[in-house]
């Protein structure tokens, strides 16, 4: 068979599957099969470089470095929107429209206002050619390489699209993905991002598109511009965009009067809290393009469109006290304890105060009346103090100087926002936090042992570091609260099973500051074993790809510490994996006979090929989609929400790769 048709067919297939997964949220192929096809295409493109195409689905992984983003003029200006805040504002707006158009019947398209970074993407003959940020509206930055990594943006269109047009939309970061990114930062002791919008717009300007590819960004589209467009109004335009393969939220509605607009606003004012992403309002557009043209533009915005801003929900309450939490890495977080108050459907009792600077900036004092705001799922924050209600004789807040848990004097490094307690080995929350991190799912994944039990073990003097876990006995733990023979045995078993966890995860589990999952993998791969790593000098470490000075210094400090050395020697003596195993050797058995597995998501221990092979080598079958016949779903990171829902609907157990490994090794 000719190579080119084969390549083209694979590209088309993969584009369709991307569309099903990321736009429709309805995959029709297993991740495994998707990956094999992608791999096949990659191999072919590699073998036949003459058929390279910058819009091939293989290009989604990124890897292009942009040092300077070119400035590009928009062929048609990107306008801003006027804002309205009330029904009266909208009634006034309609009057202004009728002054121009006369008393014609008006239809409006109502859309949600997505809160992210605006983008204009140009397509020619169905191919994505350019993506430019809004900039000042006249010209913006060429971020094409970064935009191509966002999987809900089609690289190649389908259906009956015009030869040339631009489409405008908003790059957003859904709450779930945002929280996951922050979780990972917190895990390694870094400062989390403050909100999804800034993170989304910051992502567009990253130099390495492979980094952008890793971020769970999405693009929601709302308008098409160009000459001779095949539709006569906004609503049809949205439908056309959907048909060509774009992600256009289904919330958009066509209404035939302002009453319909009010209904839309009232509905979404309540239900916006259920959306997976942030919205700060609604955008109302005169539907007919002919009318839009008659109405035209002011200096800044179209006369035919209007944003309606939701009131961000704010309440006033009293600050009762400030407490200071000590994290696993010793970082101190001040927390406001509030008089409980109802806000956006939940009762708020606490809010983060971030750090000493924030407290100073707000000039917040105990007894103050404060305004609290909440957006979506993000933890509530304190916006301001109501100074008019400040009690007489109130005292300025003095940030603590000593650790509230161990009384050690706090340190604040230059350039860092947070204070921290340097007493790593004597400060109880740090000790407990480190052990909790050690046993967590992505680290040693110790079953039968939870965070609370760790605290209990520590408070009962049974463990002081993670090595102590391996010397626990059933007799010791039986007397603890809520422990029974069975649970005690499970705990001991779980601890023993962690001896199989591979080196890179052990390295992550050790909880070295700034060594997250990815860095741990890099270091494990490079140094192969803990002895080589522990002897590496600062100079040596910074030469490793992607290891910066801050990480290198933290690694050196960790291994210089005598206490750490002793703990590692002990872990070695219990049989923990401190060497990179060339490949997990999963012996062929018949353990899984008559069991069907579906594999979904991204894995850390296996490639999906290896996982599939392991299932088959042990007698199991690999299914391509979840059905009543599926016995287990092996889930990695980023498993699609549609799959998750299906599996839980059918009551199919979802297991991690580690649980799977245990299944075939025990
Ligand atoms: P502003 O930045 O407040 O002037 O608001 C205008 C911006 O809202 C536009 O540049 C778009 O990026 C953004 N926007 C979000 N959702 C929509 C939508 N459905 N229709 C039009 N613009 C939108
Ligand atoms: Zn302390």
XYZ file of C-alpha atoms and ligand atoms in Angstrom:
690
model
C 0.000 0.000 0.000
C 1.119 3.524 -0.685
C 2.503 5.256 2.363
C 0.900 8.654 1.931
C -2.731 7.466 1.890
C -1.957 5.428 4.961
C -0.531 8.432 6.764
C -3.466 10.592 5.745
C -5.931 7.995 6.921
C -4.235 7.696 10.294
C -4.239 11.461 10.719
C -7.904 11.668 9.905
C -8.745 8.873 12.300
C -6.722 10.393 15.114
C -8.250 13.824 14.540
C -11.675 12.286 14.800
C -10.781 10.505 18.038
C -9.331 13.671 19.530
C -12.570 15.387 18.636
C -14.673 12.653 20.215
C -12.630 12.769 23.373
C -11.925 16.456 23.914
C -14.852 18.192 22.235
C -17.679 15.711 22.602
C -16.337 14.152 25.779
C -17.343 10.827 24.319
C -14.416 8.611 23.320
C -15.156 5.682 21.028
C -11.753 4.004 21.177
C -9.633 2.816 24.066
C -6.701 4.969 25.085
C -4.512 2.024 24.322
C -5.704 1.781 20.731
C -5.392 5.526 20.361
C -1.809 5.397 21.517
C -0.930 2.535 19.207
C -2.308 4.431 16.246
C -0.473 7.560 17.269
C 2.710 5.572 17.633
C 2.205 4.020 14.215
C 1.784 7.471 12.704
C 4.824 8.807 14.526
C 6.908 5.959 13.191
C 5.708 6.494 9.639
C 6.332 10.239 9.781
C 9.748 9.544 11.146
C 10.494 7.097 8.352
C 9.075 9.326 5.623
C 9.972 12.880 6.590
C 8.836 14.124 3.188
C 5.252 13.765 4.439
C 5.756 16.001 7.478
C 2.744 18.167 8.281
C 2.831 20.796 10.997
C -0.854 20.070 11.644
C -0.460 16.344 12.107
C -1.948 15.063 15.386
C 1.579 13.960 16.296
C 2.462 17.641 16.701
C 0.160 18.033 19.695
C 2.808 16.981 22.186
C 4.678 20.202 21.599
C 8.397 20.664 21.962
C 8.708 23.833 19.884
C 10.557 26.566 21.734
C 9.506 30.160 21.110
C 12.052 32.615 22.459
C 10.297 35.745 21.243
C 6.673 35.836 20.215
C 6.177 37.714 16.939
C 3.718 40.579 16.910
C 0.968 40.073 14.371
C -1.735 42.531 13.319
C -5.313 41.243 13.525
C -7.014 41.372 10.153
C -10.096 42.455 12.026
C -9.840 44.216 15.298
C -10.592 42.337 18.516
C -12.948 44.544 20.438
C -13.733 44.679 24.081
C -17.280 44.477 25.475
C -19.412 47.027 27.288
C -20.556 45.935 30.708
C -23.986 46.018 32.283
C -24.946 45.194 35.830
C -28.726 45.376 35.983
C -31.980 44.888 34.121
C -32.199 48.669 33.729
C -28.830 48.742 31.982
C -30.085 46.176 29.499
C -33.373 47.995 28.899
C -31.361 51.140 28.159
C -29.194 49.210 25.784
C -32.201 47.935 23.841
C -33.538 51.492 23.587
C -30.254 52.653 22.081
C -30.436 49.819 19.588
C -33.988 50.675 18.599
C -33.000 54.263 18.023
C -30.734 53.039 15.257
C -32.771 50.158 13.869
C -36.302 51.337 14.603
C -38.889 49.104 16.277
C -37.816 45.868 14.579
C -38.311 42.526 16.302
C -35.000 41.634 17.927
C -33.563 38.243 18.625
C -30.602 37.811 20.946
C -28.040 35.077 21.352
C -27.133 34.608 24.999
C -23.807 33.026 25.874
C -21.786 32.548 29.000
C -18.842 34.846 29.448
C -15.817 32.613 29.810
C -13.096 33.944 32.022
C -9.728 33.252 30.461
C -7.458 34.690 27.788
C -8.860 35.672 24.392
C -7.440 34.203 21.248
C -8.006 34.591 17.521
C -7.291 31.531 15.404
C -7.052 31.711 11.627
C -7.897 28.776 9.361
C -7.130 28.483 5.681
C -8.585 25.677 3.635
C -9.518 23.968 6.851
C -6.042 24.032 8.375
C -5.023 25.995 11.424
C -2.468 28.520 10.259
C -2.110 31.025 13.072
C -3.200 31.828 16.591
C -2.751 35.304 18.011
C -3.515 36.708 21.468
C -5.795 39.719 21.769
C -2.954 42.069 22.750
C -4.217 45.639 22.430
C -7.004 44.575 20.066
C -5.144 45.729 16.950
C -2.191 43.397 17.253
C -1.192 40.524 19.485
C 1.413 37.806 19.965
C 1.774 34.817 17.691
C 1.289 31.840 20.019
C 0.513 29.272 17.319
C 2.903 26.591 18.577
C 1.424 26.715 22.045
C -2.177 26.773 20.867
C -1.703 23.665 18.748
C -1.075 21.608 21.866
C -4.610 22.283 23.163
C -6.482 19.196 22.152
C -9.963 20.638 21.901
C -8.742 22.987 19.153
C -9.016 21.303 15.750
C -5.905 21.381 13.596
C -7.928 20.267 10.615
C -11.609 21.130 10.166
C -14.426 18.982 8.890
C -17.588 19.724 6.948
C -18.329 22.752 4.837
C -16.080 25.493 6.137
C -15.200 28.750 4.353
C -11.812 28.909 2.632
C -10.557 31.496 5.079
C -11.791 32.861 8.397
C -10.742 33.613 11.944
C -12.487 32.273 14.990
C -12.379 33.890 18.385
C -12.517 32.186 21.688
C -11.270 32.042 25.188
C -8.479 29.835 26.500
C -9.535 28.617 29.909
C -8.329 26.281 32.607
C -11.179 24.251 34.120
C -11.251 24.127 37.932
C -10.334 20.447 38.104
C -7.187 20.812 36.059
C -6.259 23.982 37.913
C -6.603 22.289 41.266
C -4.563 19.349 40.093
C -1.756 21.627 38.956
C -1.831 23.369 42.317
C -1.896 20.111 44.230
C 1.305 19.116 42.494
C 2.963 22.417 43.379
C 1.892 22.188 47.012
C 3.217 18.624 47.176
C 6.712 19.819 46.436
C 6.542 22.884 48.617
C 6.054 25.444 45.828
C 3.608 28.343 45.908
C 0.331 27.472 44.155
C -1.111 29.608 41.338
C -3.620 32.167 42.489
C -6.412 31.736 39.938
C -7.309 29.830 36.769
C -7.552 32.888 34.533
C -4.039 34.169 35.141
C -2.662 30.680 34.896
C -4.386 30.159 31.538
C -3.112 33.410 30.098
C 0.366 32.828 31.515
C 0.404 29.410 29.868
C 0.026 30.947 26.414
C 3.317 32.743 26.805
C 5.424 29.797 27.957
C 8.447 29.315 25.747
C 8.338 25.535 25.660
C 5.199 24.257 23.997
C 5.748 20.819 25.567
C 5.049 22.508 28.911
C 1.851 23.977 27.522
C 0.851 20.524 26.268
C 0.979 19.238 29.836
C -1.483 21.838 31.093
C -5.156 20.884 30.910
C -6.172 23.974 28.921
C -9.319 24.198 26.855
C -10.600 26.574 24.231
C -14.244 27.692 24.139
C -15.260 29.505 20.976
C -17.771 32.275 20.494
C -17.443 34.085 17.193
C -16.389 33.738 13.591
C -15.103 36.628 11.519
C -14.309 36.753 7.809
C -15.812 37.565 4.419
C -18.737 35.718 2.852
C -19.557 33.620 5.870
C -22.180 30.915 5.293
C -24.629 32.050 7.977
C -26.784 35.075 8.637
C -26.747 35.286 12.399
C -24.700 34.645 15.526
C -26.580 31.575 16.677
C -26.171 29.801 13.343
C -22.526 30.815 13.443
C -22.098 28.942 16.705
C -23.793 25.897 15.249
C -21.598 26.047 12.156
C -18.494 26.254 14.352
C -19.634 23.116 16.158
C -20.069 21.324 12.853
C -16.557 22.238 11.757
C -15.200 20.650 14.918
C -14.945 23.460 17.471
C -15.929 23.286 21.102
C -18.832 25.674 21.626
C -20.589 25.335 24.977
C -24.149 24.074 24.767
C -25.393 26.724 27.169
C -25.748 29.243 24.320
C -29.411 30.078 23.709
C -31.427 32.015 21.156
C -34.168 34.191 22.680
C -36.645 36.557 21.096
C -36.881 39.313 23.692
C -35.129 40.813 26.675
C -37.400 38.720 28.896
C -35.698 35.673 27.468
C -32.344 37.313 28.232
C -33.365 37.892 31.866
C -34.446 34.304 32.187
C -31.080 33.139 30.866
C -29.264 35.425 33.296
C -31.318 34.289 36.282
C -30.818 30.658 35.444
C -27.050 30.931 35.118
C -26.636 33.193 38.108
C -27.649 30.180 40.172
C -26.285 27.357 38.067
C -22.894 28.817 37.167
C -21.541 27.259 40.343
C -22.079 23.841 38.774
C -19.983 24.607 35.681
C -16.545 23.016 35.406
C -14.970 26.401 34.635
C -15.178 29.988 35.740
C -17.701 32.466 34.289
C -18.068 36.027 35.390
C -21.182 36.840 33.441
C -23.239 36.479 30.309
C -22.701 37.980 26.855
C -25.793 39.065 24.922
C -25.510 39.620 21.173
C -27.980 40.950 18.638
C -28.523 37.831 16.595
C -28.837 39.077 12.987
C -25.522 39.951 11.370
C -27.275 42.474 9.186
C -28.339 44.389 12.305
C -24.889 44.029 13.785
C -23.469 45.736 10.720
C -25.976 48.557 10.956
C -25.190 49.099 14.617
C -21.419 49.087 14.221
C -18.862 49.902 16.894
C -17.940 52.539 19.408
C -14.260 53.359 19.885
C -13.886 50.306 22.070
C -16.694 47.830 21.626
C -19.522 46.610 19.413
C -22.867 48.336 19.901
C -24.588 45.031 19.192
C -23.151 43.110 22.134
C -23.259 43.567 25.883
C -21.663 41.752 28.783
C -23.762 41.314 31.888
C -21.636 40.821 34.984
C -22.843 38.614 37.774
C -22.505 40.092 41.173
C -19.665 38.252 42.778
C -21.065 36.923 45.971
C -19.693 38.716 48.959
C -20.644 38.632 52.585
C -19.460 40.482 55.632
C -18.425 38.599 58.742
C -16.124 38.935 61.729
C -12.551 37.763 62.021
C -12.398 35.832 65.272
C -8.784 34.781 65.217
C -5.837 33.945 63.013
C -4.191 30.560 63.252
C -0.970 29.476 61.645
C -0.645 26.104 59.965
C 2.637 24.315 59.481
C 2.890 22.247 56.323
C 4.953 19.204 55.501
C 7.821 21.303 54.196
C 7.666 23.651 57.166
C 5.908 26.445 55.239
C 3.606 28.534 57.415
C 0.117 29.446 56.174
C -1.948 31.956 58.124
C -5.634 31.075 58.237
C -8.488 33.392 59.153
C -11.047 31.892 61.516
C -14.312 33.591 60.721
C -17.686 33.843 62.342
C -19.497 31.159 60.252
C -21.495 32.694 57.415
C -23.544 31.457 54.449
C -21.912 32.128 51.058
C -22.681 30.732 47.596
C -24.429 27.702 49.018
C -21.887 26.711 51.657
C -21.024 27.788 55.165
C -17.685 29.523 55.304
C -15.686 29.389 58.528
C -12.159 29.818 57.334
C -10.257 31.666 54.630
C -6.634 31.667 53.632
C -4.605 34.782 54.380
C -1.687 33.521 52.241
C 1.294 35.133 53.963
C 2.616 38.013 56.050
C 2.549 40.464 53.144
C -1.114 39.802 52.515
C -1.963 40.446 56.160
C -0.069 43.687 56.061
C -1.651 44.754 52.809
C -5.164 44.175 54.107
C -4.257 45.640 57.499
C -6.518 43.009 58.951
C -7.004 42.783 62.710
C -8.790 40.465 65.072
C -12.332 41.689 65.656
C -12.521 43.360 62.230
C -15.530 43.041 59.977
C -14.251 41.628 56.679
C -15.672 40.963 53.214
C -15.387 37.407 52.005
C -15.782 36.322 48.398
C -15.970 32.982 46.714
C -15.626 32.095 43.067
C -16.548 28.612 41.911
C -14.736 25.927 43.830
C -11.835 28.049 44.920
C -11.357 28.530 48.645
C -12.927 31.723 49.916
C -10.766 34.766 50.198
C -10.878 37.962 52.180
C -11.241 40.940 49.870
C -11.104 43.824 52.278
C -11.675 45.084 55.783
C -14.628 47.321 56.617
C -12.635 49.999 58.432
C -15.774 51.884 59.438
C -16.635 49.000 61.713
C -13.219 48.596 63.288
C -13.527 48.266 67.076
C -11.847 50.941 69.149
C -8.442 50.036 70.572
C -7.901 47.294 68.011
C -4.312 46.151 67.735
C -2.370 45.725 64.502
C -1.681 42.078 63.686
C 1.842 40.961 64.457
C 2.941 38.013 62.405
C 4.250 35.201 64.554
C 8.000 34.940 64.976
C 8.141 31.379 66.341
C 6.663 28.131 65.108
C 3.286 27.556 66.805
C 4.006 23.823 66.969
C 7.611 23.600 68.139
C 8.517 27.184 69.126
C 11.537 27.288 66.822
C 12.240 30.723 65.391
C 10.823 31.074 61.873
C 12.900 31.869 58.808
C 11.957 33.776 55.699
C 14.274 33.435 52.736
C 14.796 36.344 50.478
C 12.412 36.319 47.566
C 10.061 33.796 49.193
C 6.564 34.719 50.220
C 6.196 32.320 53.123
C 7.908 31.983 56.443
C 8.964 28.507 57.381
C 9.971 26.508 60.400
C 13.507 25.144 59.981
C 13.092 22.424 62.595
C 12.495 19.663 60.038
C 13.184 16.783 62.394
C 11.568 18.032 65.581
C 8.460 19.851 64.399
C 5.464 17.517 64.775
C 3.361 18.570 61.755
C 6.432 18.319 59.556
C 7.256 14.850 60.841
C 3.680 13.656 60.448
C 3.294 15.444 57.118
C 6.401 13.768 55.748
C 5.197 10.336 56.730
C 1.760 11.087 55.276
C 3.418 12.092 52.050
C 5.514 8.930 52.092
C 2.472 6.653 52.288
C 0.344 8.654 49.817
C -1.037 7.199 46.622
C 1.486 8.634 44.222
C 4.353 7.807 46.546
C 4.523 4.428 48.354
C 0.763 3.914 48.073
C 0.513 2.055 51.371
C -2.867 0.462 51.711
C -4.430 0.023 55.098
C -2.749 3.152 56.440
C -4.290 6.620 56.242
C -3.250 10.111 57.224
C -5.100 10.048 60.525
C -3.557 6.769 61.568
C -0.125 8.215 60.878
C -0.881 11.040 63.323
C -2.142 8.477 65.814
C 1.015 6.381 65.464
C 3.154 9.460 65.968
C 1.194 10.675 68.988
C 1.564 7.247 70.555
C 5.296 7.344 70.060
C 5.242 4.424 67.649
C 6.763 6.174 64.640
C 9.028 9.207 64.335
C 9.977 8.861 60.683
C 8.966 6.744 57.723
C 11.569 4.075 58.398
C 9.846 3.297 61.700
C 6.804 2.078 59.762
C 8.692 -1.069 58.798
C 9.254 -2.088 62.416
C 5.639 -1.837 63.512
C 4.010 -4.983 64.831
C 0.376 -5.993 65.125
C 0.720 -6.110 68.929
C 1.909 -2.519 69.040
C -0.904 -1.081 67.017
C -3.831 -3.171 68.244
C -4.411 -1.003 71.347
C -4.836 2.136 69.209
C -8.251 3.711 68.725
C -10.442 2.056 66.080
C -7.858 -0.688 65.418
C -9.016 -4.269 65.163
C -7.044 -7.436 64.446
C -7.967 -7.317 60.778
C -7.121 -3.647 60.230
C -3.868 -4.014 62.135
C -2.863 -6.938 59.951
C -3.788 -5.020 56.820
C -1.635 -2.126 57.901
C 1.394 -4.351 58.393
C 0.726 -6.076 55.084
C 0.391 -2.745 53.292
C 3.680 -1.542 54.691
C 5.428 -4.734 53.608
C 3.957 -4.507 50.103
C 5.549 -1.079 49.628
C 8.921 -2.794 49.330
C 7.959 -3.463 45.706
C 7.508 0.204 44.828
C 10.082 1.195 42.198
C 12.976 3.511 42.880
C 11.652 6.671 41.222
C 8.591 6.617 43.434
C 10.637 5.900 46.531
C 12.683 8.943 45.654
C 9.538 11.024 45.377
C 8.250 9.548 48.645
C 11.322 10.713 50.558
C 9.827 14.189 50.419
C 12.919 16.135 49.392
C 11.879 19.748 48.964
C 11.182 20.677 45.305
C 11.497 17.044 44.180
C 8.107 16.277 42.702
C 7.134 13.265 40.642
C 8.718 14.474 37.425
C 11.980 15.546 39.006
C 12.183 12.259 40.921
C 11.849 10.349 37.667
C 14.555 12.430 36.019
C 16.943 11.916 38.906
C 16.241 8.199 39.135
C 16.839 7.756 35.445
C 20.028 9.735 35.499
C 21.671 8.369 38.640
C 20.205 4.846 38.579
C 20.600 4.344 42.327
C 20.495 6.233 45.601
C 24.225 5.930 46.311
C 25.171 7.706 43.110
C 22.566 10.362 43.772
C 23.587 10.937 47.354
C 27.199 11.509 46.289
C 26.335 13.929 43.487
C 27.692 17.434 43.940
C 25.795 20.623 43.253
C 27.723 21.078 40.015
C 27.005 17.567 38.938
C 23.285 17.913 39.665
C 22.716 21.131 37.774
C 24.147 19.471 34.681
C 21.229 17.045 34.662
C 18.601 18.066 32.162
C 15.950 20.297 33.731
C 17.455 20.313 37.212
C 17.927 23.882 38.355
C 20.061 25.198 41.144
C 17.275 25.384 43.681
C 16.404 21.706 43.278
C 20.075 20.718 43.203
C 20.765 22.580 46.443
C 17.803 20.957 48.112
C 19.010 17.475 47.096
C 22.516 18.174 48.367
C 21.152 19.480 51.677
C 18.986 16.407 52.074
C 21.831 13.951 51.701
C 24.236 15.994 53.799
C 21.929 15.570 56.730
C 23.099 12.799 59.029
C 19.584 11.935 60.142
C 18.479 11.359 56.556
C 21.457 9.121 55.915
C 20.571 6.933 58.865
C 16.945 6.675 57.748
C 17.974 5.696 54.231
C 20.349 3.015 55.516
C 17.505 1.615 57.566
C 15.125 1.643 54.590
C 17.773 -0.207 52.600
C 17.995 -2.868 55.265
C 14.216 -3.437 55.025
C 14.505 -4.052 51.287
C 13.111 -0.801 49.836
C 13.973 -0.333 46.141
C 16.874 2.045 45.854
C 17.927 1.062 42.374
C 16.289 1.604 39.040
C 14.933 -1.688 37.845
C 15.503 -2.107 34.175
C 11.982 -3.236 33.476
C 9.373 -4.552 35.796
C 9.426 -8.260 35.214
C 5.863 -9.417 35.416
C 5.878 -13.150 35.139
C 3.369 -14.879 32.980
C 0.629 -16.449 35.077
C -2.976 -17.420 34.608
C -4.178 -15.254 37.486
C -6.351 -13.040 35.344
C -8.082 -15.737 33.277
C -11.613 -14.734 32.213
C -11.146 -11.175 33.418
C -11.560 -8.217 31.080
C -9.727 -4.948 31.713
C -10.101 -1.509 30.229
C -7.083 0.742 30.481
C -7.539 4.505 30.662
C -5.430 7.538 31.446
C -1.737 8.225 31.751
C 0.448 5.935 33.843
C 3.661 6.397 35.683
C 4.963 2.862 36.027
C 4.060 1.426 32.662
C 3.494 2.612 29.184
C 0.072 1.564 28.067
C 1.643 -1.079 25.843
C 3.361 -2.626 28.820
C 0.193 -2.552 30.832
C -1.741 -4.267 28.107
C 0.962 -6.854 27.662
C 1.013 -7.505 31.395
C -2.738 -8.100 31.364
C -2.492 -10.526 28.488
C 0.610 -12.292 29.792
C -1.296 -13.075 32.936
C -4.283 -14.513 31.148
C -6.566 -11.456 31.045
C -8.279 -9.725 28.164
C -8.049 -6.071 27.169
C -11.358 -4.457 26.225
C -11.555 -1.334 24.122
C -14.449 0.365 25.870
C -16.233 0.082 29.172
C -19.273 -2.169 29.105
C -21.134 -4.546 31.373
C -18.533 -7.155 30.395
C -15.664 -5.169 31.895
C -14.326 -6.538 35.192
C -11.840 -3.787 36.050
C -10.837 -0.380 34.824
C -7.161 0.342 35.351
C -7.056 4.108 35.701
C -4.111 6.440 35.491
C -4.072 10.219 35.609
C -6.406 12.178 33.356
C -8.961 9.469 32.903
C -11.834 10.999 30.959
C -14.883 12.052 33.012
C -17.227 10.221 30.644
C -15.403 6.954 31.318
C -15.369 7.555 35.013
C -19.093 8.064 35.006
C -19.731 5.002 32.913
C -17.598 2.791 35.130
C -19.312 3.960 38.271
C -22.740 3.605 36.696
C -21.967 -0.036 35.883
C -20.350 -0.544 39.271
C -17.052 -1.602 37.759
C -14.126 -1.377 40.169
C -11.554 1.257 39.207
C -8.037 0.293 40.234
C -4.702 2.059 40.098
C -1.685 0.639 38.297
C -0.184 -0.194 41.688
C -3.266 -2.146 42.676
C -3.030 -3.898 39.367
C 0.614 -4.732 39.989
C -0.279 -6.149 43.359
C -2.994 -8.221 41.736
C -0.523 -10.047 39.543
C 2.430 -10.231 41.887
C 0.701 -11.508 44.977
P -13.566 42.593 28.565
O -12.219 41.938 28.593
O -14.184 42.768 29.906
O -13.606 43.804 27.692
O -14.532 41.546 27.879
C -14.373 41.203 26.539
C -13.807 39.849 26.437
O -14.697 38.860 26.916
C -13.592 39.443 25.022
O -12.368 39.926 24.545
C -13.573 37.949 25.113
O -12.237 37.518 25.290
C -14.300 37.627 26.386
N -15.447 36.717 26.206
C -15.690 35.652 26.996
N -16.787 34.998 26.613
C -17.251 35.631 25.523
C -18.363 35.409 24.665
N -19.226 34.400 24.862
N -18.537 36.258 23.646
C -17.692 37.309 23.445
N -16.619 37.562 24.218
C -16.399 36.746 25.251
Zn 8.047 23.974 63.962
